[in-house]
GROMACS .gro file of C-alpha atoms in nm:
model
  515
    1MET     CA    1   3.451  23.341  -7.195
    2TRP     CA    2   3.582  23.022  -7.046
    3LEU     CA    3   3.363  22.791  -6.844
    4VAL     CA    4   3.565  22.685  -6.541
    5HIS     CA    5   3.481  22.369  -6.345
    6ARG     CA    6   3.660  22.296  -6.021
    7GLN     CA    7   3.724  21.938  -5.919
    8GLN     CA    8   3.564  21.843  -5.588
    9GLY     CA    9   3.811  21.878  -5.304
   10LYS     CA   10   4.092  22.006  -5.524
   11LYS     CA   11   4.215  22.349  -5.607
   12LEU     CA   12   4.304  22.370  -5.973
   13PRO     CA   13   4.552  22.626  -6.104
   14VAL     CA   14   4.435  22.860  -6.375
   15SER     CA   15   4.621  22.657  -6.635
   16LEU     CA   16   4.405  22.355  -6.560
   17VAL     CA   17   4.080  22.498  -6.689
   18ARG     CA   18   3.836  22.209  -6.700
   19VAL     CA   19   3.596  22.323  -6.967
   20PHE     CA   20   3.636  22.638  -7.167
   21ASP     CA   21   3.433  22.844  -7.399
   22PHE     CA   22   3.468  23.157  -7.601
   23SER     CA   23   3.223  23.333  -7.826
   24THR     CA   24   3.176  23.660  -8.006
   25ARG     CA   25   2.880  23.875  -8.090
   26ASP     CA   26   3.052  24.087  -8.353
   27ILE     CA   27   2.858  23.984  -8.661
   28LYS     CA   28   3.063  24.207  -8.888
   29ILE     CA   29   3.355  23.966  -8.866
   30LYS     CA   30   3.332  23.652  -9.075
   31ARG     CA   31   3.539  23.426  -8.856
   32ASN     CA   32   3.708  23.123  -9.006
   33LYS     CA   33   3.534  22.836  -8.826
   34LYS     CA   34   3.811  22.595  -8.917
   35ILE     CA   35   4.066  22.814  -8.742
   36MET     CA   36   3.833  22.850  -8.444
   37TYR     CA   37   3.805  22.474  -8.395
   38GLN     CA   38   4.182  22.435  -8.434
   39PHE     CA   39   4.220  22.699  -8.161
   40LEU     CA   40   3.991  22.500  -7.935
   41ASP     CA   41   4.180  22.178  -8.013
   42TYR     CA   42   4.502  22.336  -7.885
   43PHE     CA   43   4.345  22.416  -7.551
   44TYR     CA   44   4.208  22.065  -7.504
   45TYR     CA   45   4.576  21.968  -7.499
   46ILE     CA   46   4.651  22.179  -7.188
   47LEU     CA   47   4.372  22.047  -6.969
   48LEU     CA   48   4.600  21.780  -6.821
   49ASP     CA   49   4.921  21.983  -6.804
   50GLY     CA   50   4.935  22.360  -6.787
   51LEU     CA   51   5.290  22.383  -6.922
   52PHE     CA   52   5.303  22.117  -7.192
   53TYR     CA   53   5.066  21.984  -7.455
   54LYS     CA   54   4.920  21.648  -7.359
   55ASN     CA   55   4.655  21.446  -7.538
   56ILE     CA   56   4.331  21.456  -7.340
   57GLU     CA   57   4.286  21.086  -7.422
   58GLU     CA   58   4.575  21.012  -7.184
   59TYR     CA   59   4.353  21.119  -6.896
   60VAL     CA   60   4.313  20.849  -6.630
   61PRO     CA   61   4.039  20.906  -6.372
   62GLU     CA   62   4.133  20.873  -6.007
   63GLN     CA   63   3.783  20.756  -5.934
   64SER     CA   64   3.478  20.687  -6.149
   65VAL     CA   65   3.133  20.596  -6.020
   66PHE     CA   66   3.054  20.480  -6.373
   67TYR     CA   67   3.343  20.234  -6.382
   68ASP     CA   68   3.286  20.119  -6.025
   69TYR     CA   69   2.925  20.025  -6.097
   70ILE     CA   70   2.993  19.843  -6.424
   71LYS     CA   71   3.294  19.661  -6.281
   72ALA     CA   72   3.093  19.543  -5.981
   73ASN     CA   73   2.810  19.415  -6.203
   74LEU     CA   74   3.011  19.281  -6.497
   75PRO     CA   75   2.869  18.942  -6.606
   76LYS     CA   76   3.091  18.639  -6.630
   77GLY     CA   77   3.268  18.626  -6.964
   78TRP     CA   78   3.262  19.005  -7.011
   79GLN     CA   79   3.554  19.243  -6.993
   80ILE     CA   80   3.607  19.617  -6.957
   81GLU     CA   81   3.897  19.824  -7.082
   82LYS     CA   82   3.988  20.190  -7.126
   83ASN     CA   83   4.039  20.334  -7.472
   84GLY     CA   84   4.071  20.710  -7.507
   85LEU     CA   85   3.787  20.887  -7.327
   86TRP     CA   86   3.579  20.571  -7.290
   87PHE     CA   87   3.547  20.245  -7.106
   88TYR     CA   88   3.457  19.969  -7.354
   89THR     CA   89   3.251  19.680  -7.221
   90TYR     CA   90   3.193  19.365  -7.426
   91PRO     CA   91   3.161  18.987  -7.412
   92LYS     CA   92   3.490  18.810  -7.475
   93ASN     CA   93   3.540  18.687  -7.832
   94THR     CA   94   3.261  18.911  -7.961
   95GLN     CA   95   3.274  18.991  -8.333
   96LEU     CA   96   3.141  19.334  -8.427
   97PRO     CA   97   3.089  19.464  -8.781
   98LEU     CA   98   3.315  19.734  -8.924
   99GLN     CA   99   3.014  19.963  -8.956
  100GLY     CA  100   2.641  19.969  -8.901
  101TRP     CA  101   2.361  20.118  -8.694
  102LYS     CA  102   2.468  20.246  -8.351
  103ILE     CA  103   2.263  20.361  -8.055
  104HIS     CA  104   2.361  20.667  -7.853
  105ILE     CA  105   2.224  20.749  -7.510
  106SER     CA  106   2.244  21.098  -7.363
  107ALA     CA  107   2.214  21.199  -6.999
  108ARG     CA  108   2.239  21.483  -6.752
  109GLN     CA  109   2.472  21.508  -6.455
  110ASN     CA  110   2.198  21.424  -6.208
  111ASN     CA  111   2.068  21.113  -6.387
  112SER     CA  112   2.379  20.977  -6.562
  113LEU     CA  113   2.452  20.697  -6.315
  114ASP     CA  114   2.087  20.585  -6.306
  115ILE     CA  115   2.076  20.578  -6.686
  116LEU     CA  116   2.396  20.373  -6.695
  117LYS     CA  117   2.250  20.126  -6.445
  118ASP     CA  118   1.924  20.083  -6.638
  119ALA     CA  119   2.084  20.071  -6.983
  120SER     CA  120   2.359  19.828  -6.882
  121SER     CA  121   2.108  19.585  -6.731
  122ILE     CA  122   1.949  19.546  -7.074
  123LEU     CA  123   2.278  19.535  -7.262
  124PHE     CA  124   2.424  19.274  -7.029
  125GLU     CA  125   2.109  19.063  -7.066
  126GLU     CA  126   2.110  19.093  -7.446
  127GLY     CA  127   2.486  19.044  -7.476
  128VAL     CA  128   2.540  19.374  -7.661
  129SER     CA  129   2.871  19.561  -7.648
  130PHE     CA  130   2.882  19.925  -7.538
  131LYS     CA  131   3.107  20.203  -7.419
  132PHE     CA  132   3.053  20.485  -7.168
  133SER     CA  133   3.230  20.804  -7.055
  134LEU     CA  134   3.532  20.756  -6.828
  135ASP     CA  135   3.393  20.967  -6.544
  136LYS     CA  136   3.184  21.274  -6.471
  137PHE     CA  137   3.466  21.508  -6.573
  138ILE     CA  138   3.488  21.357  -6.921
  139PHE     CA  139   3.110  21.340  -6.935
  140SER     CA  140   3.089  21.715  -6.861
  141LEU     CA  141   3.359  21.779  -7.122
  142ILE     CA  142   3.169  21.590  -7.392
  143ASN     CA  143   2.856  21.786  -7.303
  144SER     CA  144   3.040  22.119  -7.283
  145LYS     CA  145   2.960  22.420  -7.493
  146ASN     CA  146   3.238  22.392  -7.747
  147TRP     CA  147   3.290  22.018  -7.781
  148HIS     CA  148   3.251  21.921  -8.145
  149ARG     CA  149   2.877  21.929  -8.206
  150GLY     CA  150   2.886  21.613  -8.417
  151GLY     CA  151   3.010  21.416  -8.116
  152ALA     CA  152   2.853  21.602  -7.827
  153GLY     CA  153   2.607  21.459  -7.578
  154LYS     CA  154   2.698  21.092  -7.625
  155PHE     CA  155   2.719  20.934  -7.280
  156ILE     CA  156   2.676  20.570  -7.387
  157THR     CA  157   2.730  20.417  -7.731
  158VAL     CA  158   2.577  20.077  -7.806
  159TYR     CA  159   2.715  19.846  -8.078
  160PRO     CA  160   2.456  19.594  -8.207
  161GLU     CA  161   2.593  19.311  -8.421
  162ASN     CA  162   2.334  19.355  -8.697
  163THR     CA  163   2.024  19.553  -8.796
  164GLU     CA  164   1.783  19.301  -8.642
  165GLN     CA  165   1.956  19.322  -8.305
  166PHE     CA  166   1.969  19.700  -8.339
  167LYS     CA  167   1.590  19.721  -8.378
  168SER     CA  168   1.528  19.491  -8.084
  169VAL     CA  169   1.774  19.654  -7.846
  170ILE     CA  170   1.676  20.013  -7.922
  171GLU     CA  171   1.312  19.931  -7.844
  172SER     CA  172   1.413  19.766  -7.515
  173LEU     CA  173   1.623  20.069  -7.423
  174TYR     CA  174   1.335  20.298  -7.515
  175GLN     CA  175   1.098  20.112  -7.284
  176LYS     CA  176   1.349  20.128  -6.999
  177LEU     CA  177   1.470  20.486  -7.043
  178GLN     CA  178   1.172  20.678  -7.179
  179HIS     CA  179   1.112  20.862  -6.851
  180TYR     CA  180   1.462  21.016  -6.847
  181GLU     CA  181   1.564  21.353  -6.988
  182GLY     CA  182   1.889  21.442  -7.163
  183PRO     CA  183   2.035  21.660  -7.438
  184TYR     CA  184   1.931  21.605  -7.798
  185ILE     CA  185   2.221  21.437  -7.981
  186LEU     CA  186   2.258  21.656  -8.287
  187SER     CA  187   2.426  21.402  -8.515
  188ASP     CA  188   2.152  21.143  -8.464
  189ALA     CA  189   1.786  21.070  -8.516
  190ARG     CA  190   1.567  21.054  -8.206
  191TYR     CA  191   1.399  20.719  -8.146
  192LYS     CA  192   1.023  20.771  -8.113
  193ASP     CA  193   0.960  21.032  -7.840
  194ALA     CA  194   1.256  20.934  -7.621
  195LYS     CA  195   1.456  21.219  -7.472
  196VAL     CA  196   1.776  21.014  -7.431
  197VAL     CA  197   1.774  20.742  -7.702
  198TYR     CA  198   1.916  20.822  -8.046
  199TYR     CA  199   2.073  20.638  -8.339
  200ARG     CA  200   2.288  20.685  -8.648
  201TYR     CA  201   2.473  20.481  -8.909
  202GLY     CA  202   2.850  20.492  -8.892
  203GLY     CA  203   3.176  20.321  -8.816
  204VAL     CA  204   3.198  20.065  -8.537
  205ALA     CA  205   3.562  19.967  -8.569
  206PRO     CA  206   3.783  20.277  -8.538
  207ARG     CA  207   3.921  20.330  -8.889
  208THR     CA  208   4.077  20.655  -9.005
  209ILE     CA  209   4.279  20.800  -9.289
  210LEU     CA  210   4.531  21.080  -9.251
  211SER     CA  211   4.440  21.404  -9.427
  212VAL     CA  212   4.695  21.633  -9.590
  213GLU     CA  213   4.648  21.866  -9.290
  214GLY     CA  214   4.743  21.592  -9.044
  215TYR     CA  215   4.394  21.513  -8.916
  216HIS     CA  216   4.272  21.156  -8.867
  217ILE     CA  217   3.945  21.136  -9.063
  218PRO     CA  218   3.700  20.857  -8.962
  219VAL     CA  219   3.597  20.644  -9.259
  220ILE     CA  220   3.346  20.378  -9.360
  221ASN     CA  221   3.306  20.172  -9.679
  222ASP     CA  222   3.053  20.251  -9.950
  223PRO     CA  223   2.875  19.963 -10.132
  224GLU     CA  224   3.167  19.938 -10.379
  225GLY     CA  225   3.415  19.895 -10.096
  226ASN     CA  226   3.566  20.242 -10.127
  227MET     CA  227   3.665  20.426  -9.812
  228VAL     CA  228   3.457  20.741  -9.766
  229PRO     CA  229   3.439  20.988  -9.474
  230ASP     CA  230   3.216  20.886  -9.184
  231ILE     CA  231   3.038  21.220  -9.176
  232ARG     CA  232   2.941  21.336  -8.828
  233ASN     CA  233   2.744  21.651  -8.889
  234PRO     CA  234   2.549  21.825  -8.614
  235PHE     CA  235   2.233  21.704  -8.787
  236TYR     CA  236   2.112  21.362  -8.898
  237THR     CA  237   2.281  21.268  -9.227
  238PRO     CA  238   2.290  20.894  -9.299
  239PRO     CA  239   2.494  20.786  -9.603
  240ASP     CA  240   2.306  20.808  -9.933
  241TRP     CA  241   2.309  20.431  -9.982
  242VAL     CA  242   2.164  20.353  -9.637
  243LYS     CA  243   1.791  20.330  -9.571
  244ASP     CA  244   1.671  20.437  -9.227
  245PRO     CA  245   1.533  20.124  -9.054
  246PHE     CA  246   1.231  20.319  -8.928
  247GLY     CA  247   1.165  20.518  -9.244
  248LYS     CA  248   1.278  20.849  -9.095
  249GLU     CA  249   1.397  21.104  -9.349
  250PRO     CA  250   1.659  21.371  -9.273
  251LYS     CA  251   1.500  21.714  -9.233
  252ARG     CA  252   1.591  21.988  -9.475
  253TYR     CA  253   1.540  22.347  -9.367
  254LYS     CA  254   1.532  22.645  -9.600
  255ASP     CA  255   1.374  22.960  -9.461
  256ILE     CA  256   1.342  22.965  -9.082
  257LEU     CA  257   1.075  23.187  -8.928
  258LEU     CA  258   1.076  23.177  -8.549
  259LYS     CA  259   0.757  23.264  -8.361
  260ASN     CA  260   0.608  23.342  -8.705
  261ARG     CA  261   0.799  23.667  -8.678
  262TYR     CA  262   1.179  23.642  -8.679
  263LYS     CA  263   1.336  23.539  -9.009
  264VAL     CA  264   1.684  23.396  -8.959
  265LEU     CA  265   1.932  23.547  -9.206
  266SER     CA  266   2.255  23.377  -9.100
  267SER     CA  267   2.434  23.215  -8.810
  268ILE     CA  268   2.689  23.417  -8.613
  269THR     CA  269   2.818  23.119  -8.418
  270TYR     CA  270   2.714  22.770  -8.314
  271ASN     CA  271   2.786  22.569  -8.002
  272ASN     CA  272   2.632  22.281  -7.811
  273THR     CA  273   2.407  22.496  -7.597
  274GLY     CA  274   2.260  22.662  -7.906
  275GLY     CA  275   2.340  22.909  -8.178
  276ILE     CA  276   2.352  23.286  -8.210
  277TYR     CA  277   2.179  23.416  -8.520
  278LEU     CA  278   2.133  23.734  -8.718
  279ALA     CA  279   1.766  23.773  -8.800
  280ILE     CA  280   1.514  24.027  -8.915
  281ASP     CA  281   1.201  24.112  -8.719
  282THR     CA  282   0.934  24.098  -8.990
  283PHE     CA  283   0.699  24.307  -8.773
  284THR     CA  284   0.938  24.603  -8.750
  285ASN     CA  285   1.171  24.526  -9.043
  286SER     CA  286   1.471  24.574  -8.811
  287LYS     CA  287   1.769  24.343  -8.769
  288VAL     CA  288   1.804  24.160  -8.438
  289VAL     CA  289   2.033  23.908  -8.271
  290ILE     CA  290   1.878  23.583  -8.146
  291LYS     CA  291   2.045  23.363  -7.885
  292GLU     CA  292   1.932  23.002  -7.857
  293ALA     CA  293   1.942  22.762  -7.561
  294ARG     CA  294   1.875  22.393  -7.613
  295SER     CA  295   1.694  22.190  -7.350
  296PHE     CA  296   1.856  21.971  -7.082
  297ILE     CA  297   2.209  22.105  -7.138
  298ASP     CA  298   2.375  22.128  -6.796
  299VAL     CA  299   2.621  22.416  -6.766
  300ASP     CA  300   2.749  22.327  -6.421
  301GLU     CA  301   2.736  22.047  -6.166
  302SER     CA  302   2.447  22.203  -5.973
  303GLY     CA  303   2.197  22.122  -6.247
  304LEU     CA  304   2.173  22.475  -6.384
  305THR     CA  305   2.085  22.447  -6.753
  306ALA     CA  306   2.155  22.657  -7.060
  307GLN     CA  307   1.792  22.765  -7.060
  308ASP     CA  308   1.816  22.876  -6.696
  309VAL     CA  309   2.116  23.089  -6.790
  310LEU     CA  310   1.938  23.245  -7.088
  311LYS     CA  311   1.635  23.331  -6.875
  312LYS     CA  312   1.865  23.495  -6.621
  313GLU     CA  313   2.036  23.694  -6.896
  314TYR     CA  314   1.696  23.816  -7.014
  315GLU     CA  315   1.603  23.924  -6.661
  316ILE     CA  316   1.926  24.119  -6.619
  317LEU     CA  317   1.893  24.289  -6.958
  318LYS     CA  318   1.537  24.395  -6.872
  319GLU     CA  319   1.657  24.526  -6.535
  320ILE     CA  320   1.911  24.757  -6.703
  321GLU     CA  321   1.709  24.819  -7.018
  322TYR     CA  322   1.702  25.199  -6.994
  323LEU     CA  323   2.060  25.249  -6.879
  324HIS     CA  324   2.202  25.227  -7.234
  325ILE     CA  325   2.499  25.013  -7.132
  326ALA     CA  326   2.389  24.686  -7.295
  327PRO     CA  327   2.173  24.565  -7.585
  328ARG     CA  328   1.801  24.579  -7.514
  329ALA     CA  329   1.623  24.248  -7.463
  330LEU     CA  330   1.328  24.248  -7.703
  331ASP     CA  331   1.169  23.906  -7.661
  332LEU     CA  332   1.199  23.570  -7.487
  333PHE     CA  333   1.006  23.273  -7.620
  334LYS     CA  334   1.011  22.896  -7.649
  335GLU     CA  335   0.974  22.714  -7.977
  336TRP     CA  336   0.973  22.333  -7.995
  337GLU     CA  337   1.217  22.239  -7.714
  338HIS     CA  338   1.441  22.545  -7.745
  339LEU     CA  339   1.442  22.883  -7.572
  340PHE     CA  340   1.524  23.200  -7.767
  341LEU     CA  341   1.632  23.545  -7.651
  342VAL     CA  342   1.594  23.831  -7.899
  343GLU     CA  343   1.820  24.135  -7.856
  344GLU     CA  344   1.866  24.455  -8.047
  345LEU     CA  345   2.155  24.455  -8.291
  346VAL     CA  346   2.437  24.675  -8.163
  347GLU     CA  347   2.703  24.788  -8.408
  348GLY     CA  348   3.064  24.801  -8.300
  349GLN     CA  349   3.387  24.612  -8.242
  350ASP     CA  350   3.476  24.409  -7.938
  351LEU     CA  351   3.773  24.553  -7.753
  352ARG     CA  352   3.998  24.273  -7.875
  353GLU     CA  353   3.934  24.364  -8.238
  354PHE     CA  354   3.959  24.736  -8.161
  355VAL     CA  355   4.312  24.680  -8.030
  356ALA     CA  356   4.405  24.466  -8.329
  357VAL     CA  357   4.292  24.736  -8.572
  358ASN     CA  358   4.419  25.045  -8.390
  359SER     CA  359   4.728  24.958  -8.186
  360PRO     CA  360   5.038  25.139  -8.318
  361LEU     CA  361   5.245  24.839  -8.211
  362LEU     CA  362   5.070  24.634  -8.477
  363LYS     CA  363   5.130  24.884  -8.757
  364ILE     CA  364   5.436  24.878  -8.983
  365ASN     CA  365   5.515  25.250  -8.975
  366PRO     CA  366   5.306  25.413  -8.702
  367SER     CA  367   5.300  25.791  -8.688
  368ILE     CA  368   5.320  26.012  -8.381
  369ARG     CA  369   4.955  26.087  -8.433
  370ASP     CA  370   4.875  25.712  -8.416
  371PHE     CA  371   5.027  25.695  -8.068
  372GLU     CA  372   4.846  26.011  -7.956
  373ASN     CA  373   4.512  25.883  -8.083
  374TYR     CA  374   4.562  25.547  -7.918
  375LEU     CA  375   4.622  25.715  -7.581
  376GLU     CA  376   4.318  25.941  -7.620
  377ASN     CA  377   4.108  25.639  -7.712
  378PHE     CA  378   4.238  25.458  -7.403
  379LYS     CA  379   4.116  25.740  -7.181
  380LYS     CA  380   3.771  25.759  -7.340
  381ILE     CA  381   3.713  25.385  -7.355
  382PHE     CA  382   3.810  25.314  -6.995
  383VAL     CA  383   3.632  25.616  -6.851
  384ASN     CA  384   3.319  25.488  -7.026
  385LEU     CA  385   3.384  25.130  -6.916
  386ILE     CA  386   3.429  25.225  -6.550
  387HIS     CA  387   3.114  25.436  -6.570
  388SER     CA  388   2.916  25.142  -6.714
  389VAL     CA  389   3.044  24.901  -6.450
  390LYS     CA  390   2.962  25.144  -6.169
  391ILE     CA  391   2.606  25.171  -6.301
  392LEU     CA  392   2.577  24.793  -6.296
  393HIS     CA  393   2.699  24.782  -5.937
  394GLN     CA  394   2.449  25.049  -5.835
  395HIS     CA  395   2.177  24.813  -5.959
  396GLY     CA  396   2.314  24.520  -5.760
  397ILE     CA  397   2.475  24.340  -6.055
  398VAL     CA  398   2.831  24.209  -6.088
  399PHE     CA  399   2.925  24.138  -6.451
  400ARG     CA  400   3.203  23.888  -6.360
  401ASP     CA  401   3.322  23.782  -6.707
  402LEU     CA  402   3.450  24.124  -6.811
  403SER     CA  403   3.696  24.024  -7.083
  404HIS     CA  404   3.782  24.211  -7.403
  405ASN     CA  405   3.543  23.978  -7.590
  406ASN     CA  406   3.245  24.114  -7.397
  407ILE     CA  407   3.313  24.486  -7.432
  408LEU     CA  408   3.168  24.637  -7.748
  409VAL     CA  409   3.321  24.968  -7.864
  410SER     CA  410   3.111  25.188  -8.092
  411HIS     CA  411   3.245  25.436  -8.348
  412ASP     CA  412   3.217  25.720  -8.092
  413LEU     CA  413   3.397  25.508  -7.826
  414THR     CA  414   3.090  25.455  -7.612
  415ILE     CA  415   3.066  25.113  -7.451
  416LYS     CA  416   2.808  24.835  -7.454
  417LEU     CA  417   2.852  24.525  -7.239
  418ILE     CA  418   2.745  24.201  -7.404
  419ASP     CA  419   2.698  23.836  -7.301
  420PHE     CA  420   2.559  23.849  -6.947
  421GLU     CA  421   2.571  23.471  -6.902
  422SER     CA  422   2.778  23.484  -6.586
  423ALA     CA  423   2.640  23.810  -6.445
  424TYR     CA  424   2.540  23.789  -6.082
  425PHE     CA  425   2.256  23.951  -5.887
  426LYS     CA  426   2.377  24.032  -5.538
  427GLY     CA  427   2.213  23.790  -5.299
  428ASP     CA  428   2.190  23.498  -5.541
  429LYS     CA  429   2.286  23.170  -5.377
  430ARG     CA  430   2.460  23.020  -5.679
  431TRP     CA  431   2.658  23.148  -5.972
  432LEU     CA  432   2.823  23.014  -6.284
  433HIS     CA  433   3.198  22.969  -6.319
  434ILE     CA  434   3.206  23.137  -6.659
  435LEU     CA  435   3.537  23.315  -6.647
  436THR     CA  436   3.829  23.416  -6.866
  437PRO     CA  437   4.179  23.334  -6.740
  438GLY     CA  438   4.391  23.646  -6.766
  439PHE     CA  439   4.091  23.863  -6.678
  440ALA     CA  440   3.935  23.686  -6.379
  441SER     CA  441   4.054  23.752  -6.025
  442LYS     CA  442   4.212  23.483  -5.809
  443GLU     CA  443   3.907  23.484  -5.583
  444ALA     CA  444   3.671  23.433  -5.878
  445LEU     CA  445   3.879  23.146  -6.016
  446GLU     CA  446   3.870  22.981  -5.674
  447GLY     CA  447   3.491  22.992  -5.680
  448LYS     CA  448   3.445  23.249  -5.405
  449ALA     CA  449   3.132  23.461  -5.391
  450PRO     CA  450   3.127  23.728  -5.666
  451SER     CA  451   3.208  24.083  -5.563
  452GLU     CA  452   3.245  24.423  -5.725
  453ASN     CA  453   3.621  24.387  -5.685
  454ASP     CA  454   3.611  24.111  -5.948
  455ASP     CA  455   3.490  24.362  -6.206
  456TYR     CA  456   3.748  24.625  -6.112
  457TYR     CA  457   4.022  24.364  -6.134
  458ALA     CA  458   3.894  24.274  -6.481
  459ILE     CA  459   3.898  24.640  -6.587
  460ALA     CA  460   4.267  24.652  -6.497
  461GLN     CA  461   4.336  24.341  -6.703
  462ASN     CA  462   4.151  24.494  -6.998
  463MET     CA  463   4.384  24.792  -6.966
  464VAL     CA  464   4.677  24.551  -6.990
  465ALA     CA  465   4.516  24.385  -7.292
  466TYR     CA  466   4.476  24.728  -7.450
  467LEU     CA  467   4.855  24.772  -7.424
  468PHE     CA  468   4.900  24.431  -7.586
  469PRO     CA  469   4.659  24.134  -7.556
  470ALA     CA  470   4.867  23.856  -7.400
  471ASN     CA  471   4.709  23.828  -7.056
  472ALA     CA  472   4.721  23.449  -7.033
  473PHE     CA  473   5.101  23.473  -7.047
  474PHE     CA  474   5.108  23.585  -6.682
  475ASP     CA  475   4.986  23.242  -6.573
  476LEU     CA  476   5.317  23.104  -6.699
  477CYS     CA  477   5.530  23.389  -6.567
  478PRO     CA  478   5.363  23.599  -6.294
  479LEU     CA  479   5.689  23.780  -6.216
  480CYS     CA  480   5.706  23.910  -6.573
  481ARG     CA  481   5.394  24.122  -6.530
  482GLU     CA  482   5.554  24.441  -6.392
  483THR     CA  483   5.833  24.453  -6.650
  484TYR     CA  484   5.589  24.365  -6.929
  485ILE     CA  485   5.360  24.659  -6.844
  486GLU     CA  486   5.648  24.903  -6.798
  487GLU     CA  487   5.805  24.817  -7.134
  488LEU     CA  488   5.474  24.838  -7.319
  489LEU     CA  489   5.399  25.179  -7.167
  490LYS     CA  490   5.736  25.299  -7.296
  491ASP     CA  491   5.678  25.150  -7.640
  492LEU     CA  492   5.337  25.316  -7.664
  493HIS     CA  493   5.457  25.649  -7.517
  494PHE     CA  494   5.189  25.620  -7.249
  495PRO     CA  495   5.234  25.796  -6.913
  496LYS     CA  496   5.376  25.569  -6.644
  497GLU     CA  497   5.090  25.667  -6.413
  498ILE     CA  498   4.874  25.418  -6.604
  499LYS     CA  499   5.067  25.140  -6.434
  500ASN     CA  500   4.964  25.284  -6.096
  501ILE     CA  501   4.600  25.277  -6.204
  502ILE     CA  502   4.631  24.917  -6.324
  503ASN     CA  503   4.790  24.811  -5.996
  504ALA     CA  504   4.535  25.000  -5.787
  505LEU     CA  505   4.245  24.830  -5.965
  506SER     CA  506   4.415  24.492  -5.947
  507ASN     CA  507   4.471  24.530  -5.573
  508LYS     CA  508   4.113  24.632  -5.487
  509ASN     CA  509   4.213  24.993  -5.435
  510HIS     CA  510   3.977  25.157  -5.681
  511ALA     CA  511   3.854  25.450  -5.477
  512GLY     CA  512   3.962  25.803  -5.552
  513PHE     CA  513   4.157  25.764  -5.874
  514THR     CA  514   4.101  25.933  -6.209
  515ILE     CA  515   4.216  25.860  -6.563
   0.00000   0.00000   0.00000
């Protein structure tokens, strides 16, 4: 899944996906998280240019309400300058320490400018340096689902000159901002009961060392003067030699029992909106999947939150509970500030993995029988998929993000649809732009009202991915599509009529055909 944001007043090509996201529910696969984050890093480099890699830090906003306000209210003797994804604001000739206690302020889309106004008034008065997000696009990116969790949610960073100033300023900010709501900053400790004021110890001056893998690792000095990594975990972890100024101790969790019932066994995946976990229901002794949604995480510019989306997913799963085309929703509950959805555990492979394991084109010496089986599997899988989608439509639901990640194939080739985050009830007045380039229709990518045709278009693109999963390639070369499909059908010894089916589904002509 990719979360697509469209810039106001501008039509962005598919290659300029603003914020993207992918996830998997196949808990059998132990995915290499390091590889996953490298994969995400590559795509941050195409946000500014769809054809060439470009560092996201080269982004220059055309307009920024954040900058405009600070610039208009900048005190005499202060200056503002861009560095990377931030505008730095500081008194001239200020001398900051290399490292120390920093304050982070989170925000939501609908209160970000107000928070900046209130926070900056205190910081200007106290003469404390700070930085803030370039604009609302960068702010949404930093708050997006797959931004590095150790750095996510930080709208404003405040740089006190010493611990005494830190204590004074954080209390002043708390008094001014305590009525606001924003995401919990995972790397930090919360100050008192504030929803937007957090702090951590770390580097102030940007210092890095180059790792053997080519990554720039942030560093600080230990008491002996040695450079050590400035660890930015998605949980509060001050250096061993540093004492928290308010006596707060990092929390250590061992066994986690949610709702005094669900024992978490392992994490399937993590992201900024929350994790997905494998757990056991201690009441029934059965394994379940638990999806988590953190509070005050905006998933689009309308103010829709991650918890709103999870509630909607629960409602849809309950609506189709007895249709046997999706996991059953077993429970929905809130614990602390987080919302949790419990689903039955469904065994199987997503369609992407099924292709990787079974495609004859990916085998060294495929047999004739391999090709025959792959064709028979194609027929069964897509007959079942079309049947499942038609059932959804009969119940007034458009799935929308029907990519090969969200189609679970069981051992008998029956289908379960998973991850209903972007699913749409007909008649809803708003919908999420959670889409996968290469699978989403042109109309969907342009933000038009969801329709059943979007799902049929996606079925066609899944057929193409079944031949060979390289759908995003067509964004670079649309004219290659016909030849690509024809050649793959020949290589797989598939009947050429499959191309007609793909084209019919792609062109909204899905009535009256059979596989």
